[in-house]
Tab-separated table of C-alpha atoms in Angstrom:
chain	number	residue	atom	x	y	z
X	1	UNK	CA	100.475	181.705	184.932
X	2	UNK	CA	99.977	178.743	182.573
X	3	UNK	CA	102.752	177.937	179.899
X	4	UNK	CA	101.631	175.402	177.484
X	5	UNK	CA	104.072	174.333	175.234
X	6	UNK	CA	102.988	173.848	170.897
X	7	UNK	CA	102.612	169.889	171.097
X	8	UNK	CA	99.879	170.237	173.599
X	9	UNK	CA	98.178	172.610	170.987
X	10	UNK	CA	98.925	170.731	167.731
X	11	UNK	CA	97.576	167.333	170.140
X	12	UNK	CA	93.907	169.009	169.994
X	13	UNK	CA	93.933	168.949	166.418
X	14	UNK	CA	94.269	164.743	166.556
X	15	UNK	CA	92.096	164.158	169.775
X	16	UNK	CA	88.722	162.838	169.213
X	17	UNK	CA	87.489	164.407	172.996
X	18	UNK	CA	88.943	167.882	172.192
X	19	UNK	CA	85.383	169.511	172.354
X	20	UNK	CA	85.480	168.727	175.990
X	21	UNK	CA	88.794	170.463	176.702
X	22	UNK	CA	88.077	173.751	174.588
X	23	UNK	CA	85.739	175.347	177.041
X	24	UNK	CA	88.096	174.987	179.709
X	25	UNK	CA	91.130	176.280	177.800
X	26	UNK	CA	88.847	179.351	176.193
X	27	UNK	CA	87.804	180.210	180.200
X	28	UNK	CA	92.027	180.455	181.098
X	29	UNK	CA	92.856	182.222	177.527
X	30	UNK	CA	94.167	185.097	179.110
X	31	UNK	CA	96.021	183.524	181.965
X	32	UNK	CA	98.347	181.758	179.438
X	33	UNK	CA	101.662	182.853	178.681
X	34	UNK	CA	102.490	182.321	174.818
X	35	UNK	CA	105.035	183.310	172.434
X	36	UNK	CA	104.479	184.389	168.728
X	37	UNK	CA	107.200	180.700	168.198
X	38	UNK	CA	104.409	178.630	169.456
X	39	UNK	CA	101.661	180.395	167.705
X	40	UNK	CA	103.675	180.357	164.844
X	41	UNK	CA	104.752	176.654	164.863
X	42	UNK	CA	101.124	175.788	165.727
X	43	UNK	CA	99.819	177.492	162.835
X	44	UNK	CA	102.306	175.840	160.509
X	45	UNK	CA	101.861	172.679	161.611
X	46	UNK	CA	98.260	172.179	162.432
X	47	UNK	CA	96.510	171.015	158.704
X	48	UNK	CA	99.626	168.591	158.493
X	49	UNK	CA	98.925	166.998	162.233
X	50	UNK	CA	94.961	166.840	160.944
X	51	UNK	CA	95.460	165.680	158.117
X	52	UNK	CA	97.743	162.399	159.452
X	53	UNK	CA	95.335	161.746	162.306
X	54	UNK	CA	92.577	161.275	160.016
X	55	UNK	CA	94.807	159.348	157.351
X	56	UNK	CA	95.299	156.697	159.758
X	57	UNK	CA	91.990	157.299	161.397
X	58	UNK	CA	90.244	155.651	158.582
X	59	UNK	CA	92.902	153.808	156.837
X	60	UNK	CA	91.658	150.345	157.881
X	61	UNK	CA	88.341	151.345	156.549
X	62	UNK	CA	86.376	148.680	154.598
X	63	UNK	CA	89.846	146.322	154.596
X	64	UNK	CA	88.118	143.488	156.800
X	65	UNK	CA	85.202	142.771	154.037
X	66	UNK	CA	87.706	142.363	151.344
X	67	UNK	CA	87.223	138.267	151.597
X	68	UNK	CA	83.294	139.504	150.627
X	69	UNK	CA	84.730	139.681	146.645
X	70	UNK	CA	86.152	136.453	146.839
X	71	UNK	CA	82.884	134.682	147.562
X	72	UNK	CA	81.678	132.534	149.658
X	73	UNK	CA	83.332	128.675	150.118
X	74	UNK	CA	80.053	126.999	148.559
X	75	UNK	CA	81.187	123.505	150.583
X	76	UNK	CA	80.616	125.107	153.993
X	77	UNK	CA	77.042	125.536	153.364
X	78	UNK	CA	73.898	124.468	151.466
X	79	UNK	CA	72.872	126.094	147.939
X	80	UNK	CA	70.265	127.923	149.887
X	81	UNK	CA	72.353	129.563	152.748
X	82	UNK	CA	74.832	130.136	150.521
X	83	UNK	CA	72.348	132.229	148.082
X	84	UNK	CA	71.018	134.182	151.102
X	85	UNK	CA	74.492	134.761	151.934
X	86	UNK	CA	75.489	136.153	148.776
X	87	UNK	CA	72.668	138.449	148.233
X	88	UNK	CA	72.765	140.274	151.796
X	89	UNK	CA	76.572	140.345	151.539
X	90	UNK	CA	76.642	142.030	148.366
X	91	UNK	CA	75.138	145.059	149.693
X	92	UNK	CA	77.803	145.466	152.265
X	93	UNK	CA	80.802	146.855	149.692
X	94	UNK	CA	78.894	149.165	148.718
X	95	UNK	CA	77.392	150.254	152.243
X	96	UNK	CA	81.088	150.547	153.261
X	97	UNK	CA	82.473	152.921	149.964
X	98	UNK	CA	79.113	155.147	151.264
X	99	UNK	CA	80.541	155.020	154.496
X	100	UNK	CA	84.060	156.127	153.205
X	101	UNK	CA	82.760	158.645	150.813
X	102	UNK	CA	80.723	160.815	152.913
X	103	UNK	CA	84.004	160.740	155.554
X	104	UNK	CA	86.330	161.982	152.979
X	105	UNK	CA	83.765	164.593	152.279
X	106	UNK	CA	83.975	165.765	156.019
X	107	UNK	CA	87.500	165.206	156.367
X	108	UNK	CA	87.815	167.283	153.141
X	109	UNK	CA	85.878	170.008	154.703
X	110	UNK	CA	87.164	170.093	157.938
X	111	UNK	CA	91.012	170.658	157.087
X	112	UNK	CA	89.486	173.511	154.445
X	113	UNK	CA	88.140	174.876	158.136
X	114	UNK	CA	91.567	174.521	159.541
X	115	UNK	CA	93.477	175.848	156.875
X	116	UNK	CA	91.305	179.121	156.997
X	117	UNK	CA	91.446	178.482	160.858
X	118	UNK	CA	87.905	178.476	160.835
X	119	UNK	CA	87.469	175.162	163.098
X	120	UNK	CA	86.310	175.331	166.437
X	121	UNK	CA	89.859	174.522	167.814
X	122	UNK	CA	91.450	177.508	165.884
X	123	UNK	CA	88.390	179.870	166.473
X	124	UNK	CA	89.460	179.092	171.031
X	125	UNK	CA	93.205	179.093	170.115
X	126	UNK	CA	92.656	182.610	168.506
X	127	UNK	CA	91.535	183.964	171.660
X	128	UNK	CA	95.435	182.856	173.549
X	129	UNK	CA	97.657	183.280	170.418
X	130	UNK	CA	96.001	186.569	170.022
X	131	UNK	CA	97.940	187.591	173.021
X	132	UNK	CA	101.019	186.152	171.572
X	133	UNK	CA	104.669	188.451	172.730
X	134	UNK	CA	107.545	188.552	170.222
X	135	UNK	CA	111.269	187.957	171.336
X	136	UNK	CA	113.500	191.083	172.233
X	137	UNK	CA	116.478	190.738	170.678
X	138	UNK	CA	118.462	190.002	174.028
X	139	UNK	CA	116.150	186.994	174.243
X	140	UNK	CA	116.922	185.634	170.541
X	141	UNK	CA	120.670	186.459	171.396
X	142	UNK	CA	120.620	184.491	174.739
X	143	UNK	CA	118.513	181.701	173.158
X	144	UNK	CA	121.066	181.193	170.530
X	145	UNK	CA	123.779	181.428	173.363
X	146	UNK	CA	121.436	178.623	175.143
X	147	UNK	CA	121.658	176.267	171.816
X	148	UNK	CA	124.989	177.010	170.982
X	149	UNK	CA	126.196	175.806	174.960
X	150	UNK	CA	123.561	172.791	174.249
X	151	UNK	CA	121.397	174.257	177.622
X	152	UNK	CA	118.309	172.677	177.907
X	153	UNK	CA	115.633	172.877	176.618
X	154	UNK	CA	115.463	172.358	173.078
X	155	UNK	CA	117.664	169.848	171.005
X	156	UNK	CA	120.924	170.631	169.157
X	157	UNK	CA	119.454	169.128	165.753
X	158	UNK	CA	115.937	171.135	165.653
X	159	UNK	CA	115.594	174.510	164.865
X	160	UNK	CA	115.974	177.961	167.285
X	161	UNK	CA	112.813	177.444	169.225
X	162	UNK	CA	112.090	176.011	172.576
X	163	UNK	CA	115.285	178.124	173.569
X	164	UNK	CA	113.352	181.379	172.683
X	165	UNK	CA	109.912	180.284	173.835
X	166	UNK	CA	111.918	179.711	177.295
X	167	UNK	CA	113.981	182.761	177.189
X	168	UNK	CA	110.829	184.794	177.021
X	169	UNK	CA	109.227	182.617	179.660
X	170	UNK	CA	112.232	182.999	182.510
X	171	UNK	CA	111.982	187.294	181.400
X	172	UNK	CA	108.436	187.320	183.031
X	173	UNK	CA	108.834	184.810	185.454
X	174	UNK	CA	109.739	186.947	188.318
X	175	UNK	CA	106.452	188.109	188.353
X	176	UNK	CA	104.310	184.871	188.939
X	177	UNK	CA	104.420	183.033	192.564
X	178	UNK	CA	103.433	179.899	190.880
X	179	UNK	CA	104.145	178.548	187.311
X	180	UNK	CA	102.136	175.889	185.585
X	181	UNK	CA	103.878	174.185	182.790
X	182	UNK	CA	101.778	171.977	180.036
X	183	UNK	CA	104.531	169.522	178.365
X	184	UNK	CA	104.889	166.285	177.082
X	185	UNK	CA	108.352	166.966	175.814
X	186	UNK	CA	111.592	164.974	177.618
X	187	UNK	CA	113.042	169.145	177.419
X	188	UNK	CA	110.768	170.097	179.701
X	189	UNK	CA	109.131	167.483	182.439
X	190	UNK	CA	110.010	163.858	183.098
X	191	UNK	CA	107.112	161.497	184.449
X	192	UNK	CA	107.198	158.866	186.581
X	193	UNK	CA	103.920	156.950	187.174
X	194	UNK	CA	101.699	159.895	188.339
X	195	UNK	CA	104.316	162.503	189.321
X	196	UNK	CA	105.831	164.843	186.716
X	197	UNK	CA	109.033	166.526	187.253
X	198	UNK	CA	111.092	170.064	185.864
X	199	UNK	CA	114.218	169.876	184.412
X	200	UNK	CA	116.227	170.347	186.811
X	201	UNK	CA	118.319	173.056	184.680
X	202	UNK	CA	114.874	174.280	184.003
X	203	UNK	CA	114.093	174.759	187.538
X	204	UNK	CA	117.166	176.155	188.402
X	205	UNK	CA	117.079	178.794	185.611
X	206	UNK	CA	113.053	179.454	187.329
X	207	UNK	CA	114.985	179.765	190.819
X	208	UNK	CA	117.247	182.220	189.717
X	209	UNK	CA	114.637	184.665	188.194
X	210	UNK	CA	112.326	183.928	191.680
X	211	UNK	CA	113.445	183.112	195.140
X	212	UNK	CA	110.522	180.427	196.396
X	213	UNK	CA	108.467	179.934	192.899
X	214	UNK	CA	106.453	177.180	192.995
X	215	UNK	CA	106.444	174.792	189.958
X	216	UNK	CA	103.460	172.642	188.802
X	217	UNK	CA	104.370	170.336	185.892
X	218	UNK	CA	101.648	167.784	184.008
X	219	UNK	CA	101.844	165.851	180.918
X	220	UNK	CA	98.138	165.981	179.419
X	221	UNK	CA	96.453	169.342	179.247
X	222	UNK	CA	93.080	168.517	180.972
X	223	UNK	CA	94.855	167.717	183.868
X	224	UNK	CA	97.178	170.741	183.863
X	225	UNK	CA	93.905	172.954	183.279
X	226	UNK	CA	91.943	171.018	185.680
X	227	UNK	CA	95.132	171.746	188.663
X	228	UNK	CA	95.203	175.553	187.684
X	229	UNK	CA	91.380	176.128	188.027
X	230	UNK	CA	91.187	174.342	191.260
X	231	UNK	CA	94.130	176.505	192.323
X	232	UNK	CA	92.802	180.065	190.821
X	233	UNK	CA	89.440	180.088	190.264
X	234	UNK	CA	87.319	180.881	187.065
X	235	UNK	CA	84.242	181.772	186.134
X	236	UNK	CA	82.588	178.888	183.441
X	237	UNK	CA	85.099	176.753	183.394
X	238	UNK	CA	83.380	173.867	181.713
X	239	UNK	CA	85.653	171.355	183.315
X	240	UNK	CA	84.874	167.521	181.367
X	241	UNK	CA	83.460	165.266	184.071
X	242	UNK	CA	85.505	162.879	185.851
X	243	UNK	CA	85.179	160.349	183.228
X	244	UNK	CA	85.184	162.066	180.189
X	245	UNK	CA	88.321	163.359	182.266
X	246	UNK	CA	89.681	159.877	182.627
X	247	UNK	CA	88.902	159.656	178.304
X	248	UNK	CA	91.225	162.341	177.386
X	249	UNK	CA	93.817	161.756	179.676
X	250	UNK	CA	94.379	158.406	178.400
X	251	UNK	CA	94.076	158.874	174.634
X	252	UNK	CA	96.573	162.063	174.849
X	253	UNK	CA	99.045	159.378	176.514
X	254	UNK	CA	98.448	157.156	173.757
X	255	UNK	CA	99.086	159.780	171.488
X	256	UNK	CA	103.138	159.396	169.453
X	257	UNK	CA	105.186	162.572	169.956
X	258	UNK	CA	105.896	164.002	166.774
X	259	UNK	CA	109.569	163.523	165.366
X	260	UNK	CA	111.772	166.744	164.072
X	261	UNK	CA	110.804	165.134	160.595
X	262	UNK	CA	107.426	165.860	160.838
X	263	UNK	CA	107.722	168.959	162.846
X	264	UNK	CA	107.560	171.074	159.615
X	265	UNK	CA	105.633	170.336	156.433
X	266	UNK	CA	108.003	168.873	153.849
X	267	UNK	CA	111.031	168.777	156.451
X	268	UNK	CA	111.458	164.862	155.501
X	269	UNK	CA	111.534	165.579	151.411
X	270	UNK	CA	113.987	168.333	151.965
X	271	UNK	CA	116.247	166.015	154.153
X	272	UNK	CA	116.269	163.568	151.007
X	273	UNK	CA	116.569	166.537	148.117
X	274	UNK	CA	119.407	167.243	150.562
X	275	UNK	CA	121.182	163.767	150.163
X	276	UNK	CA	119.950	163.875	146.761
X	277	UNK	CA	122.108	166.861	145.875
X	278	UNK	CA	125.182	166.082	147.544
X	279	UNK	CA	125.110	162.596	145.869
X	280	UNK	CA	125.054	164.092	142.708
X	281	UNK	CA	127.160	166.368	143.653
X	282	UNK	CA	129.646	164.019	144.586
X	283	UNK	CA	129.999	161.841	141.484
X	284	UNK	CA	130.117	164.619	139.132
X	285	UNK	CA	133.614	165.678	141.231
X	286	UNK	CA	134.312	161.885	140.885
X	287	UNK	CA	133.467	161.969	136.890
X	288	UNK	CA	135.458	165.318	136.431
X	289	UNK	CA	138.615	163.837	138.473
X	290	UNK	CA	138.415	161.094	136.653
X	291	UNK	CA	138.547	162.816	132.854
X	292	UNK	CA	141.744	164.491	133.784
X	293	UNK	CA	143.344	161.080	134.454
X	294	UNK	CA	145.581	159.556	131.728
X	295	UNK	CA	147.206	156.082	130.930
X	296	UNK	CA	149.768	155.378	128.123
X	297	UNK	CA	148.160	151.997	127.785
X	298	UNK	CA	144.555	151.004	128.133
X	299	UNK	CA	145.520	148.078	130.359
X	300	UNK	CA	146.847	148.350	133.910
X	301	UNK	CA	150.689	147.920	133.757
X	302	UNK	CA	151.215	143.753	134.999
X	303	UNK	CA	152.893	143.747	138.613
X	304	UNK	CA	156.231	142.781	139.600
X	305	UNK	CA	157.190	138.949	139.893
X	306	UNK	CA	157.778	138.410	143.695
X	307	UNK	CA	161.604	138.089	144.258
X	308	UNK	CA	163.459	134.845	143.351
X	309	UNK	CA	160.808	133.733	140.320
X	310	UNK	CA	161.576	133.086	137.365
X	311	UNK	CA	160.684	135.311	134.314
């Protein structure tokens, strides 16, 4: 069974080779284990996580002919160069606003896509989170246990999540032999070099469930696709070649984790309408205090002379 955790999902929706991975993930749909969290948090996230890659995608669009405005230094060439210069240069400003204009407009329509998750990444991850299983409520009670005891994985700041997505995982884990798990999260796996290591808690807690279970851990989902097929396996797989393999691998490990601030849309403006408040909040007590404060004299009384001076 393959668990793949909701960065791996939300990473498809900034890699520029993701049409190579979806017809391997659509042919192991319904060998994936996933919760109604991750489809969930997924779905929540994924116009946000577009909508940033492209934002810095093309934010350096254009910048490097800026110095074309300026004009050219007139006493590094002749009148004649200079002219020639000028004329085929000026075309170039607005060849690049064409350039930028017609990617807005597919930008534009591409996140409408995703919002109506009508993109070709949201029409494959229909087909898994379609299968999605909610939490009993003995799995939401020992996830909170899990958080509350600050048990792995999951992190004591974030929301209730990764503890139910692995409370649901360890109640069906007693059926599976073998366990592949898709992560890039320190929670879950730690790599070194080429070899990618369970949590040991994690592994333990796997142990307990399953005498013998065998646990396959990878860091970029091609490869952790690629391993399960080999291993079990399945008709079309549409496995990328070796070196479109090689591609992906290296620009999902170039890829920044995303931060608890951006793991929800807004969460960072509602951290600072937080502060916000209690600041506010905090001088008006100060203000208040302050107006039931009285002094006979509007001056502070003058201290004491030290001992032995003079008056």
């Amino acid at each position: 069974m393959l668990f793949i955790d909701s960065q791996q999902y939300l990473d498809l929706y900034r890699l520029s080779g993701r049409k190579l991975l979806l017809g391997s993930l659509a042919a192991v749909s319904d060998r994936v284990f996933v919760t109604s969290q991750i489809a969930d948090e997924v779905t929540r996230n994924k116009v946000g996580v577009a909508n940033q890659f492209f934002t810095d995608h093309f934010k350096g669009l254009g910048q490097e002919f800026k110095v074309i405005g300026k004009g050219l230094p007139n006493q590094l060439f002749s009148d004649t160069v200079t002219s020639e210069l000028q004329a085929k240069l000026k075309a170039v400003p607005d060849c690049i606003d064409g350039v930028r204009k017609a990617a807005n407009k597919a930008v534009d329509d591409l996140l409408q896509q995703i919002g109506r998750s009508e993109d070709e990444v949201s029409r494959v991850l229909a087909g898994i989170f379609g299968r999605a299983v909610d939490a009993s409520q003995s799995e939401l009670d020992r996830a909170r246990a899990r958080k509350e005891r600050g048990r792995a994985p999951g992190k004591p700041r974030d929301a209730l999540g990764d503890q139910i997505n692995w409370e649901q995982f360890l109640t069906c884990a007693e059926k599976w032999p073998q366990v592949w798990i898709i992560s890039r999260d320190g929670d879950y796996c730690h790599k070194y070099a080429e070899t990618v290591v369970l949590n040991a808690a994690l592994y333990h807690d796997l142990t307990q469930k399953r005498q013998g279970i065998v646990v396959h851990c990878f860091t970029e989902m091609e490869k952790g696709i690629r391993d399960f097929i080999e291993a079990n396996p399945v008709p079309d797989a549409q496995l990328p070649t070796p070196d479109e393999a090689e591609r992906i691998n290296k620009e999902q490990e170039a890829l920044p984790l995303r931060g608890w601030m951006d793991s929800d849309d807004g969460a960072w403006d509602i951290v600072v309408q937080q502060n916000v408040a209690r600041q506010r909040s905090l001088q008006a007590a100060i203000t208040a205090r302050s107006a039931t404060m009285h002094f006979d004299n509007d001056v502070l009384p003058t201290p004491a002379p030290p001992p032995g001076t003079a008056e």
